[in-house]
Coordinates of C-alpha atoms in Angstrom, one line a residue:
M124 CA -29.6 7.0 43.6
T125 CA -32.9 7.4 41.9
R126 CA -32.6 7.1 38.1
L127 CA -33.3 10.1 35.8
R128 CA -35.8 8.1 33.8
R129 CA -38.0 7.8 36.9
A130 CA -37.7 11.5 37.9
V131 CA -36.2 14.3 35.8
F132 CA -33.4 15.3 38.2
P133 CA -33.3 13.6 41.6
A134 CA -30.1 13.3 43.6
L135 CA -28.0 15.4 41.3
C136 CA -25.5 16.5 43.9
A137 CA -24.6 12.8 44.4
G138 CA -24.9 11.8 40.8
L139 CA -23.4 14.7 38.8
L140 CA -21.2 16.7 41.2
L141 CA -21.6 19.5 38.8
L142 CA -20.2 22.2 41.0
S143 CA -19.2 22.5 44.7
G144 CA -22.0 22.4 47.2
C145 CA -25.6 21.3 46.9
S146 CA -28.7 23.4 46.3
F147 CA -31.5 21.1 47.6
L148 CA -32.1 23.5 50.5
R149 CA -33.0 26.3 48.1
P150 CA -36.7 26.3 47.3
A151 CA -38.1 26.7 43.8
T152 CA -39.7 30.0 44.2
V153 CA -42.5 31.5 42.0
P154 CA -41.7 33.6 40.0
L155 CA -38.2 32.6 39.0
S156 CA -35.7 35.1 40.4
T157 CA -33.7 37.0 37.8
V158 CA -31.0 39.7 37.5
K159 CA -30.7 41.9 34.4
A160 CA -27.7 43.5 32.9
Q161 CA -28.3 46.2 30.3
A162 CA -26.3 46.4 27.0
S163 CA -23.5 48.9 27.0
C164 CA -24.9 50.6 23.8
S165 CA -26.5 54.0 24.0
T166 CA -29.4 52.7 21.8
K167 CA -32.1 50.1 22.7
T168 CA -31.4 46.6 21.6
D169 CA -34.0 43.9 20.5
T170 CA -31.7 41.0 21.4
L171 CA -31.6 39.2 24.8
L172 CA -29.3 36.6 26.2
V173 CA -30.7 34.5 29.0
F174 CA -28.0 32.8 31.2
L175 CA -29.0 29.5 32.9
P176 CA -26.6 28.3 35.6
G177 CA -25.4 24.8 36.5
A178 CA -27.0 22.7 39.2
S179 CA -25.4 24.4 42.2
S180 CA -24.1 27.6 40.7
A181 CA -25.2 31.0 41.7
I182 CA -26.2 33.4 39.0
D183 CA -23.7 36.0 40.2
E184 CA -21.0 33.7 39.0
F185 CA -21.7 34.8 35.5
V186 CA -20.5 38.2 36.6
R187 CA -17.7 37.0 38.8
E188 CA -16.3 34.7 36.0
G189 CA -16.4 37.5 33.4
F190 CA -19.2 36.3 31.2
V191 CA -21.1 39.6 31.4
Q192 CA -17.9 41.7 31.1
E193 CA -16.8 39.8 28.0
V194 CA -20.1 40.8 26.3
R195 CA -19.7 44.5 27.4
E196 CA -16.1 44.8 26.4
R197 CA -16.9 43.5 22.9
R198 CA -19.8 46.0 22.7
I199 CA -22.2 43.3 21.8
A200 CA -25.7 44.9 21.5
V201 CA -27.6 42.5 23.8
D202 CA -29.3 42.8 27.2
I203 CA -28.7 39.9 29.6
V204 CA -31.0 38.2 32.0
M205 CA -29.4 35.8 34.6
A206 CA -32.2 33.4 35.6
D207 CA -31.8 31.6 39.0
A208 CA -33.0 28.2 37.6
H209 CA -31.2 26.1 40.2
I210 CA -31.7 22.3 40.6
A211 CA -34.9 22.5 42.6
Y212 CA -36.8 23.6 39.4
Y213 CA -35.5 20.5 37.6
N214 CA -36.4 18.2 40.5
N215 CA -40.0 19.5 40.6
R216 CA -40.2 19.6 36.8
S217 CA -41.1 23.2 36.7
V218 CA -38.0 24.6 35.0
T219 CA -39.6 24.8 31.5
D220 CA -42.8 26.4 32.7
R221 CA -41.1 28.9 34.9
L222 CA -38.5 29.9 32.3
E223 CA -41.4 30.5 29.8
A224 CA -43.7 32.3 32.1
D225 CA -41.2 34.4 34.1
V226 CA -38.5 35.1 31.6
L227 CA -39.2 34.4 27.9
A228 CA -42.9 35.5 27.6
P229 CA -42.3 38.8 29.4
A230 CA -39.2 39.3 27.2
R231 CA -41.2 38.9 24.0
T232 CA -43.9 41.3 25.4
A233 CA -41.1 43.8 26.1
G234 CA -40.2 43.8 22.4
Y235 CA -37.2 41.4 22.2
R236 CA -37.2 39.9 18.7
A237 CA -34.2 37.6 19.2
I238 CA -33.7 35.6 22.4
W239 CA -30.7 33.3 23.0
L240 CA -30.5 30.8 25.9
V241 CA -26.9 30.4 27.2
G242 CA -26.8 27.3 29.5
I243 CA -23.9 25.8 31.5
S244 CA -24.1 22.1 32.4
V245 CA -27.6 21.5 33.6
G246 CA -28.5 24.9 32.3
G247 CA -27.6 23.7 28.8
F248 CA -29.9 20.7 29.4
G249 CA -32.6 23.2 30.5
A250 CA -32.2 25.3 27.5
M251 CA -32.7 22.4 25.1
I252 CA -35.6 20.7 26.9
H253 CA -37.4 24.0 26.9
E254 CA -37.2 24.1 23.1
E255 CA -38.1 20.4 22.9
Q256 CA -41.3 21.1 24.9
M257 CA -42.1 24.6 23.7
P258 CA -40.6 24.8 20.2
G259 CA -40.3 28.0 18.1
G260 CA -39.9 30.6 20.8
I261 CA -36.1 31.3 20.8
T262 CA -33.5 32.2 18.3
G263 CA -30.5 30.2 19.5
I264 CA -29.0 28.0 22.2
V265 CA -25.4 28.1 23.5
A266 CA -24.8 24.9 25.4
L267 CA -21.6 25.0 27.4
A268 CA -20.6 21.5 28.7
P269 CA -24.3 20.5 28.8
Y270 CA -25.6 17.6 30.9
L271 CA -27.1 15.2 28.3
G272 CA -28.4 12.4 30.5
E273 CA -27.2 9.2 31.9
R274 CA -24.1 7.5 30.4
E275 CA -26.2 4.3 29.7
L276 CA -28.2 6.2 27.1
S277 CA -25.1 7.7 25.6
R278 CA -23.5 4.3 25.3
E279 CA -26.6 3.0 23.6
I280 CA -26.5 5.8 21.0
A281 CA -22.8 5.3 20.5
A282 CA -23.3 1.5 20.0
A283 CA -25.9 2.2 17.4
G284 CA -23.3 4.1 15.3
G285 CA -24.0 7.6 16.5
L286 CA -26.8 10.0 16.9
L287 CA -27.9 10.0 13.2
A288 CA -27.9 6.1 13.1
W289 CA -29.6 5.6 16.5
Q290 CA -33.2 4.3 16.3
A291 CA -35.0 6.8 18.5
P292 CA -38.3 5.6 20.1
A293 CA -41.4 6.7 18.2
G294 CA -44.6 8.1 19.7
P295 CA -45.2 10.1 22.8
L296 CA -42.8 9.9 25.7
P297 CA -43.6 11.0 29.2
L298 CA -41.6 13.7 31.1
E299 CA -40.0 10.9 33.1
Q300 CA -38.0 10.1 29.9
M301 CA -36.9 13.6 29.2
E302 CA -33.3 12.6 28.5
T303 CA -34.5 10.3 25.7
R304 CA -36.9 13.0 24.4
L305 CA -33.9 15.3 24.3
W306 CA -31.7 13.0 22.3
R307 CA -34.6 12.3 19.9
W308 CA -35.1 16.1 19.5
L309 CA -31.4 16.6 18.9
Q310 CA -31.5 13.8 16.3
A311 CA -34.4 15.5 14.5
Q312 CA -32.6 18.8 14.5
A313 CA -29.4 17.2 13.1
R314 CA -31.3 15.6 10.3
L315 CA -32.7 18.9 9.1
P316 CA -30.9 20.8 6.3
S317 CA -28.4 23.1 8.0
G318 CA -30.2 26.3 6.8
S319 CA -33.5 25.3 8.3
R320 CA -32.4 24.2 11.8
S321 CA -34.1 26.3 14.4
P322 CA -33.0 27.4 16.9
A323 CA -29.4 27.6 16.1
L324 CA -27.5 25.3 18.4
Y325 CA -23.9 25.9 19.4
L326 CA -22.0 23.3 21.6
A327 CA -18.8 23.9 23.6
Y328 CA -17.0 21.7 26.0
G329 CA -13.7 20.9 27.6
T330 CA -12.0 17.8 26.1
E331 CA -11.5 16.3 29.6
D332 CA -15.0 17.1 30.8
R333 CA -16.6 14.2 32.6
F334 CA -19.5 14.4 30.1
A335 CA -17.2 14.7 27.1
A336 CA -18.2 11.3 25.6
S337 CA -21.8 12.5 25.3
H338 CA -20.6 15.9 24.0
R339 CA -18.7 14.1 21.3
L340 CA -21.8 12.2 20.2
L341 CA -23.7 15.4 19.8
A342 CA -20.7 17.2 18.2
A343 CA -20.5 14.6 15.5
A344 CA -24.0 15.4 14.3
L345 CA -23.6 19.2 14.3
P346 CA -22.0 21.5 11.8
P347 CA -18.3 21.7 12.8
Q348 CA -18.4 25.5 12.8
R349 CA -20.9 25.3 15.7
V350 CA -18.7 23.1 17.9
F351 CA -16.0 24.5 20.2
T352 CA -13.5 22.7 22.4
T353 CA -10.7 23.5 24.7
P354 CA -8.5 21.6 27.1
G355 CA -10.0 21.2 30.5
G356 CA -12.7 19.6 32.5
H357 CA -16.1 20.6 33.9
D358 CA -15.1 24.0 35.4
W359 CA -15.1 27.7 34.9
A360 CA -11.6 28.1 33.4
P361 CA -12.4 26.2 30.2
W362 CA -15.9 27.7 30.1
R363 CA -14.4 31.2 30.1
R364 CA -12.1 30.3 27.2
L365 CA -15.0 28.7 25.3
W366 CA -17.2 31.7 25.9
Q367 CA -14.5 34.0 24.5
Q368 CA -14.2 31.8 21.4
M369 CA -17.9 31.7 20.8
L370 CA -18.5 35.4 21.3
A371 CA -16.2 36.0 18.3
V372 CA -18.5 34.1 16.0
L373 CA -22.0 34.1 17.4
P374 CA -24.4 36.0 15.1
L375 CA -25.1 38.7 17.6
P376 CA -25.5 42.5 16.9
V377 CA -22.9 45.0 18.0
C378 CA -23.4 48.5 19.2
P379 CA -23.5 51.2 16.5

């Protein structure tokens, strides 16, 4: 298997087994395909949630698994865009550019003043690397069981005493070292005073998730009120429970 430090996301179906199936046969189309769900409010909203799927997940799973319905039932005043940012966009390193050009920039032009990225697994990785590369354009990130890079790097950070104690490399790093860039960005965010951290970052994961060791490293550096856990692994059942927990506290507007 090719290592992530040599290419951003090669051979993920073999290396991560994020969800059933493999999406390598799906091309990275331009523009990025999206599906929109309007808020249930009678008035227009200025807040947008952008859902980013896992490596092999289809965007209609956000509907099938109740993520959209939970928002509507709680009368949260947000529109939703489900972006089909599947693994091919990571493999060709276009996910950040496509997300910006095809989803976020048009949303700002349309008048959305608050934009949240909600990413599951690789989608959580995608949300965070977008902010690392193009800072300042979003309000918050909800990272559900995010992929955070190879275990070797996580073990290095743990051995150093945790994220805040880790000696991150200085100077420019190429895209081929995106996972190191991500952890360095996370460290910089964690070191900021809590009131000045932008975007707001919320982490949620199952305690038996295959990536839980990396999640715990990040969780230890975040405010505890922004970390959510539940029993379970890397699958929809715990993600649904976590989404319900988070919707109860996320600073999102509700319908009048």
